[in-house]
Coordinates of C-alpha atoms and ligand atoms in Angstrom, one line a residue:
M1 CA 0.0 0.0 0.0
P2 CA 1.4 3.4 -0.9
P3 CA 1.4 5.9 2.1
L4 CA -1.8 7.8 2.5
L5 CA -1.7 11.4 1.2
P6 CA -2.1 14.3 3.6
T7 CA -5.6 15.8 3.9
A8 CA -4.4 19.3 4.9
P9 CA -4.6 21.9 2.2
Y10 CA -1.4 23.4 0.9
R11 CA 0.3 25.7 3.5
G12 CA -1.4 29.1 3.6
T13 CA -4.5 28.0 1.7
R14 CA -7.8 27.1 3.3
D15 CA -10.6 24.7 2.8
F16 CA -14.0 26.2 3.5
L17 CA -16.5 23.7 4.9
P18 CA -20.2 24.5 4.5
E19 CA -20.7 26.2 7.8
E20 CA -17.9 28.6 7.2
M21 CA -18.9 29.0 3.6
S22 CA -22.4 30.0 4.7
V23 CA -21.0 32.8 6.9
R24 CA -18.8 34.0 4.1
T25 CA -21.6 33.9 1.6
Q26 CA -23.9 36.0 3.9
V27 CA -21.1 38.6 4.4
F28 CA -20.1 38.8 0.8
S29 CA -23.6 39.1 -0.5
R30 CA -24.3 42.0 1.8
L31 CA -21.1 43.7 0.4
Y32 CA -22.1 42.9 -3.2
E33 CA -25.5 44.3 -2.6
T34 CA -24.2 47.6 -1.1
I35 CA -21.5 48.0 -3.8
E36 CA -24.2 47.5 -6.5
T37 CA -26.5 50.2 -4.8
F38 CA -23.7 52.6 -5.8
G39 CA -24.0 51.4 -9.5
F40 CA -20.8 49.3 -9.6
Q41 CA -20.9 46.5 -12.1
R42 CA -19.2 43.1 -11.5
Y43 CA -16.4 41.7 -13.7
D44 CA -13.9 38.9 -13.5
G45 CA -10.8 37.8 -15.1
P46 CA -8.1 35.1 -15.3
V47 CA -6.1 33.8 -12.4
L48 CA -3.0 33.5 -14.7
E49 CA -1.5 36.7 -16.1
P50 CA 1.9 37.4 -17.8
V51 CA 4.5 38.3 -15.2
E52 CA 5.2 41.6 -16.9
I53 CA 2.0 43.2 -15.8
Y54 CA 3.2 43.1 -12.1
E55 CA 6.9 43.6 -12.8
A56 CA 6.3 47.1 -14.1
K57 CA 4.5 48.8 -11.2
S58 CA 3.5 46.6 -8.4
G59 CA 6.6 47.1 -6.4
Q60 CA 9.7 45.1 -5.4
E61 CA 8.4 43.2 -2.4
L62 CA 5.4 41.8 -4.2
V63 CA 7.3 40.9 -7.4
E64 CA 10.6 39.6 -5.9
R65 CA 9.3 37.8 -2.9
Q66 CA 5.6 37.1 -3.2
L67 CA 4.8 36.2 -6.8
Y68 CA 4.0 32.6 -7.7
V69 CA 5.6 32.3 -11.1
L70 CA 5.4 29.4 -13.6
T71 CA 6.4 28.7 -17.1
D72 CA 3.9 27.2 -19.5
K73 CA 4.8 24.6 -22.1
A74 CA 5.5 27.4 -24.6
D75 CA 8.0 29.0 -22.2
R76 CA 5.7 31.9 -21.3
R77 CA 6.3 33.3 -17.9
L78 CA 3.1 33.5 -16.0
A79 CA 2.1 34.5 -12.5
L80 CA -0.8 33.5 -10.4
R81 CA -2.4 37.0 -9.8
P82 CA -1.3 38.4 -6.5
E83 CA -3.8 41.3 -6.8
M84 CA -6.4 42.4 -9.3
T85 CA -5.4 46.0 -10.1
P86 CA -3.1 45.4 -13.1
S87 CA -5.6 42.9 -14.6
V88 CA -8.5 45.4 -14.4
A89 CA -6.2 48.1 -15.8
R90 CA -5.5 45.8 -18.7
M91 CA -9.2 45.1 -19.2
I92 CA -10.1 48.7 -19.0
A93 CA -7.4 49.7 -21.5
A94 CA -8.5 46.8 -23.9
N95 CA -12.2 48.0 -23.8
A96 CA -11.8 51.7 -23.4
G97 CA -13.2 52.4 -26.9
R98 CA -16.6 51.0 -25.9
L99 CA -16.9 52.0 -22.3
S100 CA -18.4 55.2 -21.1
F101 CA -16.5 56.8 -18.4
P102 CA -16.5 57.0 -15.5
V103 CA -16.6 53.3 -15.2
R104 CA -17.5 51.7 -11.8
W105 CA -16.4 48.1 -11.6
Y106 CA -16.1 45.5 -8.9
S107 CA -14.9 41.9 -8.6
H108 CA -14.1 39.3 -6.0
P109 CA -11.0 37.4 -7.2
N110 CA -8.8 34.9 -5.2
C111 CA -5.3 36.2 -5.2
H112 CA -2.1 34.3 -4.5
R113 CA 1.0 35.7 -2.6
Y114 CA 3.9 33.6 -1.3
E115 CA 4.0 35.0 2.2
K116 CA 4.8 33.6 5.6
P117 CA 1.4 32.6 6.9
Q118 CA 0.5 34.5 10.0
K119 CA -2.5 36.3 11.5
G120 CA -4.1 38.2 8.7
R121 CA -1.7 36.8 6.0
V122 CA -2.2 33.7 4.0
R123 CA -1.1 32.5 0.5
E124 CA -4.5 32.5 -1.1
H125 CA -7.1 35.1 -0.1
W126 CA -10.2 36.5 -1.6
Q127 CA -10.2 40.2 -2.3
I128 CA -13.1 42.4 -3.1
N129 CA -11.9 45.1 -5.6
V130 CA -13.8 48.3 -6.1
D131 CA -12.5 50.8 -8.6
V132 CA -13.6 53.9 -10.5
F133 CA -11.9 54.6 -13.8
G134 CA -11.8 57.7 -15.9
S135 CA -12.5 60.4 -13.3
E136 CA -10.0 63.0 -12.2
S137 CA -12.6 64.5 -9.8
V138 CA -12.2 64.6 -6.1
E139 CA -15.8 63.3 -6.1
A140 CA -14.4 59.9 -7.0
E141 CA -12.4 59.9 -3.8
V142 CA -15.5 61.0 -1.9
E143 CA -17.7 58.3 -3.4
I144 CA -15.1 55.6 -2.6
F145 CA -15.0 56.8 1.0
E146 CA -18.8 57.0 1.3
L147 CA -19.0 53.5 -0.1
I148 CA -16.5 52.2 2.5
H149 CA -18.7 53.7 5.3
A150 CA -21.7 52.1 3.7
L151 CA -20.0 48.7 3.5
F152 CA -19.3 48.8 7.3
R153 CA -22.9 50.0 8.0
T154 CA -24.3 47.0 6.1
L155 CA -22.1 44.7 8.2
G156 CA -23.4 46.3 11.4
A157 CA -20.3 48.3 12.2
D158 CA -20.5 51.9 13.2
P159 CA -17.6 54.3 12.7
S160 CA -16.4 54.0 16.2
L161 CA -15.1 50.5 15.3
Y162 CA -12.8 51.5 12.4
E163 CA -10.9 54.4 11.0
I164 CA -10.1 55.4 7.4
R165 CA -6.5 56.8 7.4
V166 CA -5.7 58.9 4.4
N167 CA -2.6 60.5 2.9
D168 CA -1.5 61.9 -0.5
R169 CA 1.7 60.5 -2.0
G170 CA 2.2 63.7 -4.0
L171 CA 2.1 65.8 -0.9
A172 CA 4.3 63.3 1.0
F173 CA 6.8 63.2 -1.8
S174 CA 7.1 67.0 -1.9
A175 CA 7.1 67.3 1.9
L176 CA 9.9 64.7 2.3
E177 CA 12.0 66.6 -0.3
R178 CA 11.5 69.9 1.4
F179 CA 11.1 69.1 5.1
V180 CA 13.8 66.5 5.3
G181 CA 15.9 67.6 2.4
L182 CA 15.7 64.3 0.5
A183 CA 16.8 63.9 -3.2
P184 CA 13.9 62.6 -5.4
E185 CA 15.6 59.2 -5.7
Q186 CA 15.7 58.8 -1.9
V187 CA 12.0 59.3 -1.5
K188 CA 10.8 55.9 -2.7
P189 CA 13.1 53.9 -0.3
V190 CA 12.0 56.2 2.5
F191 CA 8.3 55.5 1.6
Q192 CA 9.1 51.8 2.1
V193 CA 10.5 52.5 5.6
L194 CA 7.4 54.7 6.4
D195 CA 5.1 51.9 5.2
R196 CA 6.5 49.7 8.0
W197 CA 7.1 52.4 10.6
E198 CA 4.4 51.2 13.0
K199 CA 5.2 47.5 12.5
L200 CA 8.9 47.6 13.2
P201 CA 10.9 48.8 16.2
R202 CA 12.2 52.4 16.0
E203 CA 15.9 51.3 15.8
V204 CA 15.2 49.0 12.9
C205 CA 13.5 51.9 11.0
L206 CA 16.4 54.2 11.8
E207 CA 18.9 51.6 10.7
Q208 CA 17.0 51.2 7.4
L209 CA 17.1 55.0 6.9
A210 CA 20.9 54.9 7.4
G211 CA 21.1 52.1 4.9
H212 CA 19.4 54.4 2.4
G213 CA 22.1 57.0 3.0
L214 CA 20.3 59.3 5.5
D215 CA 22.5 60.7 8.2
A216 CA 21.4 61.1 11.8
A217 CA 20.1 64.6 11.2
A218 CA 18.0 63.5 8.2
A219 CA 16.7 60.5 10.0
A220 CA 15.6 62.7 12.9
K221 CA 13.7 64.8 10.5
V222 CA 12.0 61.8 9.0
E223 CA 10.9 60.9 12.5
A224 CA 9.6 64.4 13.0
F225 CA 7.9 64.1 9.7
T226 CA 5.9 61.0 11.0
K227 CA 4.4 63.2 13.7
L228 CA 3.3 66.2 11.6
D229 CA -0.3 67.2 11.8
F230 CA -2.1 67.9 8.6
P231 CA -1.7 71.7 8.4
A232 CA 2.1 71.4 9.0
F233 CA 2.4 68.5 6.5
V234 CA 0.6 70.6 3.8
D235 CA 2.8 73.6 4.6
A236 CA 5.9 71.4 4.1
A237 CA 4.9 70.6 0.6
A238 CA 5.5 72.8 -2.4
P239 CA 2.7 75.3 -3.1
E240 CA 1.9 73.8 -6.6
V241 CA 1.6 70.4 -5.1
R242 CA -0.7 71.5 -2.3
G243 CA -3.1 73.0 -4.8
E244 CA -3.5 69.7 -6.7
S245 CA -4.2 67.6 -3.5
R246 CA -7.7 66.0 -3.5
V247 CA -7.0 64.8 0.0
A248 CA -6.3 68.4 1.1
R249 CA -9.6 69.5 -0.4
I250 CA -11.6 66.7 1.3
L251 CA -10.1 67.5 4.6
N252 CA -10.1 71.3 4.4
E253 CA -13.4 71.7 2.8
G254 CA -15.2 68.9 4.7
L255 CA -16.4 67.2 1.5
L256 CA -17.0 63.8 3.1
D257 CA -19.9 63.3 5.4
G258 CA -18.2 60.8 7.7
P259 CA -14.9 60.4 9.6
L260 CA -11.6 60.4 7.8
R261 CA -8.2 60.8 9.5
F262 CA -5.0 62.1 8.0
D263 CA -1.9 59.9 8.7
P264 CA 1.6 60.7 7.3
L265 CA 2.5 57.0 7.8
I266 CA 0.0 55.8 5.1
V267 CA 2.1 55.5 1.9
R268 CA 1.1 51.9 0.8
G269 CA 3.4 49.3 -0.5
L270 CA 2.5 49.2 -4.2
D271 CA 4.4 51.4 -6.6
Y272 CA 1.6 52.5 -8.9
Y273 CA -0.3 54.8 -6.5
T274 CA 0.2 58.4 -7.6
S275 CA -1.7 60.6 -5.1
T276 CA -4.5 59.7 -2.7
V277 CA -3.7 56.6 -0.6
F278 CA -5.7 55.2 2.3
E279 CA -5.9 52.3 4.7
V280 CA -8.8 51.3 6.9
F281 CA -7.9 50.2 10.4
D282 CA -9.7 48.3 13.1
V283 CA -9.5 50.5 16.2
S284 CA -10.1 47.7 18.7
P285 CA -7.1 47.2 21.0
E286 CA -7.3 43.4 20.3
N287 CA -7.0 43.8 16.6
R288 CA -5.2 47.0 15.9
R289 CA -4.4 46.5 12.3
S290 CA -5.1 47.4 8.7
I291 CA -8.2 45.7 7.3
F292 CA -7.8 46.9 3.8
G293 CA -6.5 49.7 1.6
G294 CA -6.3 51.4 -1.8
G295 CA -5.6 54.6 -3.6
R296 CA -5.5 56.5 -6.8
Y297 CA -3.3 55.3 -9.7
D298 CA -3.2 57.5 -12.7
N299 CA -0.6 55.6 -14.8
L300 CA -1.4 51.9 -14.6
T301 CA -3.5 51.7 -17.8
A302 CA -0.4 53.4 -19.5
L303 CA 1.2 50.0 -19.5
F304 CA -1.4 48.9 -22.1
S305 CA -2.7 52.0 -23.8
K306 CA -1.7 55.6 -24.8
Q307 CA -5.1 56.9 -23.5
R308 CA -4.8 58.4 -20.0
I309 CA -7.3 56.6 -17.8
P310 CA -6.9 57.3 -14.1
G311 CA -8.2 54.8 -11.5
I312 CA -9.0 54.9 -7.9
G313 CA -10.2 52.1 -5.7
F314 CA -9.5 49.5 -3.0
G315 CA -8.9 45.8 -2.3
L316 CA -10.7 44.3 0.7
G317 CA -9.4 40.9 1.8
D318 CA -11.5 38.2 3.3
V319 CA -9.1 37.3 6.1
T320 CA -8.7 40.7 7.6
L321 CA -12.4 41.4 7.2
M322 CA -13.4 38.2 9.0
D323 CA -10.9 39.0 11.8
F324 CA -12.5 42.4 12.2
L325 CA -16.0 40.9 12.2
E326 CA -15.0 38.3 14.7
T327 CA -13.3 40.8 17.0
H328 CA -16.5 42.9 17.1
E329 CA -18.9 39.9 17.2
L330 CA -20.5 40.8 14.0
K331 CA -20.2 37.5 12.1
P332 CA -23.5 36.1 11.0
A333 CA -24.5 32.6 12.3
P334 CA -24.0 29.8 9.7
D335 CA -27.2 28.8 7.9
V336 CA -26.7 25.4 6.5
S337 CA -29.7 23.4 7.7
P338 CA -32.5 22.4 5.3
D339 CA -35.9 23.8 6.2
A340 CA -37.7 20.4 5.8
V341 CA -37.2 16.7 5.5
V342 CA -39.8 14.5 3.9
L343 CA -40.0 11.0 5.0
C344 CA -42.2 8.0 4.1
A345 CA -43.3 5.1 6.2
E346 CA -42.6 2.4 3.6
P347 CA -40.7 2.0 0.3
S348 CA -44.0 1.8 -1.7
L349 CA -44.6 5.5 -0.7
R350 CA -41.3 6.8 -2.0
G351 CA -43.0 8.2 -5.2
S352 CA -45.5 10.2 -3.1
M353 CA -42.8 11.3 -0.8
K354 CA -40.9 12.7 -3.8
E355 CA -44.0 14.5 -5.1
V356 CA -44.4 16.2 -1.7
A357 CA -40.7 17.2 -1.8
A358 CA -41.0 18.5 -5.3
R359 CA -44.0 20.7 -4.2
L360 CA -42.1 22.1 -1.2
R361 CA -39.0 22.8 -3.4
E362 CA -41.2 24.7 -5.9
A363 CA -42.3 26.9 -3.0
G364 CA -38.6 27.6 -2.3
V365 CA -38.4 25.4 0.8
K366 CA -35.0 23.8 1.2
T367 CA -36.0 20.2 1.3
V368 CA -34.2 16.9 1.9
T369 CA -35.4 13.3 1.3
P370 CA -33.5 10.2 2.6
L371 CA -31.4 8.4 0.2
D372 CA -31.0 5.1 2.2
G373 CA -34.0 3.3 3.6
G374 CA -33.7 3.7 7.4
G375 CA -36.7 3.4 9.7
L376 CA -38.8 6.5 10.4
G377 CA -37.4 6.8 13.9
K378 CA -33.8 6.8 12.6
E379 CA -34.6 9.2 9.8
L380 CA -36.3 11.6 12.3
K381 CA -33.2 11.6 14.4
K382 CA -31.1 12.4 11.3
A383 CA -33.4 15.2 10.4
A384 CA -33.1 16.8 13.9
K385 CA -29.3 16.5 13.6
L386 CA -29.3 18.2 10.3
G387 CA -31.2 21.0 12.0
A388 CA -34.4 20.7 9.9
R389 CA -37.3 22.7 11.4
V390 CA -40.0 20.6 9.9
A391 CA -40.5 16.9 9.0
V392 CA -43.3 15.9 6.6
L393 CA -44.4 12.3 7.1
V394 CA -46.1 10.4 4.3
G395 CA -47.8 7.5 6.1
A396 CA -49.8 4.7 4.4
E397 CA -53.1 5.6 6.2
E398 CA -52.9 9.4 5.6
H399 CA -51.8 8.8 2.1
G400 CA -55.1 6.9 1.5
R401 CA -56.9 10.1 2.6
G402 CA -54.7 12.3 0.3
A403 CA -53.0 13.8 3.5
V404 CA -49.6 14.1 5.1
I405 CA -48.4 14.9 8.6
V406 CA -46.5 18.1 9.1
R407 CA -44.4 18.0 12.3
D408 CA -42.8 21.0 13.9
L409 CA -39.5 19.5 15.2
A410 CA -38.7 22.4 17.4
R411 CA -42.0 22.3 19.3
S412 CA -42.8 18.6 18.8
E413 CA -46.3 19.5 17.5
Q414 CA -47.9 17.9 14.4
R415 CA -50.9 18.4 12.2
E416 CA -52.5 16.4 9.4
V417 CA -53.0 18.5 6.2
A418 CA -54.1 17.7 2.7
A419 CA -51.1 16.9 0.5
T420 CA -52.0 19.8 -1.7
D421 CA -51.7 22.2 1.2
V422 CA -48.4 21.0 2.3
A423 CA -46.4 24.0 1.1
S424 CA -48.5 26.6 2.9
E425 CA -48.6 24.6 6.1
V426 CA -44.8 24.1 6.1
G427 CA -44.4 27.8 5.2
S428 CA -46.5 28.9 8.3
T429 CA -44.6 26.5 10.5
L430 CA -41.2 27.9 9.4
A431 CA -42.5 31.4 9.9
R432 CA -43.5 30.7 13.5
Ligands
HAM1 P1 -3.0 45.4 -0.9 O1 -2.8 46.4 0.2 O2 -1.8 44.7 -1.4 O3 -3.6 46.2 -2.1 O4 -4.0 44.3 -0.6 C1 -5.3 44.8 -0.3 C2 -5.9 43.9 0.8 O5 -5.9 42.5 0.5 C3 -5.2 43.9 2.2 O6 -5.4 45.1 2.9 C4 -5.7 42.7 2.8 O7 -7.0 42.8 3.2 C5 -5.8 41.7 1.6 N1 -4.5 41.0 1.4 C6 -3.4 41.3 0.7 N2 -2.5 40.3 0.8 C7 -3.0 39.4 1.7 C8 -2.5 38.1 2.2 N3 -1.3 37.6 1.9 N4 -3.3 37.4 3.1 C9 -4.5 37.9 3.3 N5 -5.0 39.1 2.9 C10 -4.3 39.8 2.1 C11 -3.9 45.7 -3.4 O8 -3.8 44.5 -3.6 C12 -4.4 46.7 -4.3 N6 -4.3 46.0 -5.7 C13 -5.7 47.1 -3.9 C14 -6.3 48.2 -4.9 C15 -7.4 48.0 -5.6 N7 -5.9 49.4 -5.0 C16 -6.7 50.0 -5.9 N8 -7.6 49.2 -6.3

């Protein structure tokens, strides 16, 4: 005998058994519904993409360390998508001629990243992507933030549980140049240090700054930069950059009806973001971490087309979202039980049993019938174990009268009704 194969899924990936799947389905359907109330349309795309679409602009960490790369039989280098944004930029560029902008699109792909599995990080996650293409207006930002607040509302979370932290990479770039005195080519590596500022010890961050050629005085200024409030941060940036900032407009003019917090540490890890960047945090002391993030990327479609099509949106991962819901006890209960089981007293009544079941299914009742011929007692026990609320019994005597017994398993009450009325009787039992 060959050794048995392991039953555990590949490291960092997950099996979803029906109970968990039911919770996920309920959560995601609420999110889809809310996203659609804003007029977003759902799309999808391939799991495999040419490596080049990530190499150009997704950033070193993702490309060098996290990409699953494979070569197909014709020697093409492909990657399992680690994120959706380059794919959707490709699709938008390919179809730009027949789209009417602004385009509002959303998707729910699985994404693969070779990461060390840990809390909130896995190797395959499902990420809801919501993006607006073709709008330069600050109203695109405002709409995205309004949608984020609406998504939390639909999950039962009020704004005291989370925080949208926002920054503007354009302002941050200019402020770092002028406030710290960085050369333009030093800004990107400093962004990478800022991206991890809260996750790593201070000494490690300072060491990394030194590694990028910053002397102690410059490093001290970077540290002071991380503590700037918004007015000081804006003042540090060049006047022409200040005027362009949508984030400055939203915060200064109060354009968003809902909380939004400036944070100079939000720079985001992906290279393609050009101005607005944001991350949504759980504020609970038990789970103080980023739930999801996004931003504005004005040049990603430029990989595929000469037409300028700016985009703004976010990616919301299932793992961090479920952790948030768990922390705040907002997870819905699983709903995997059938509503009804239909049983018959003897094999000759199987045909009638199936007719009754068909009637119930037509009325939208989740109905199970036994596959193996166990006795009634045994089947009733199984029905209770499955969590069915109602059992319908087709007995020989009742059948002779054109009737069935409808039994409320929760209350141990039962009634005989005409077989033709079974759907309405079961319906009112379920509604009790
Ligand atoms: P990201 O910050 O790399 O952005 O990922 C977005 C979210 O996906 C994260 O905040 C997290 O919820 C989830 N996520 C990412 N990697 C993992 C992982 N290894 N395990 C579990 N969850 C993970 C992007 O991917 C951008 N493309 C989002 C975007 C869309 N920006 C604009 N539009």
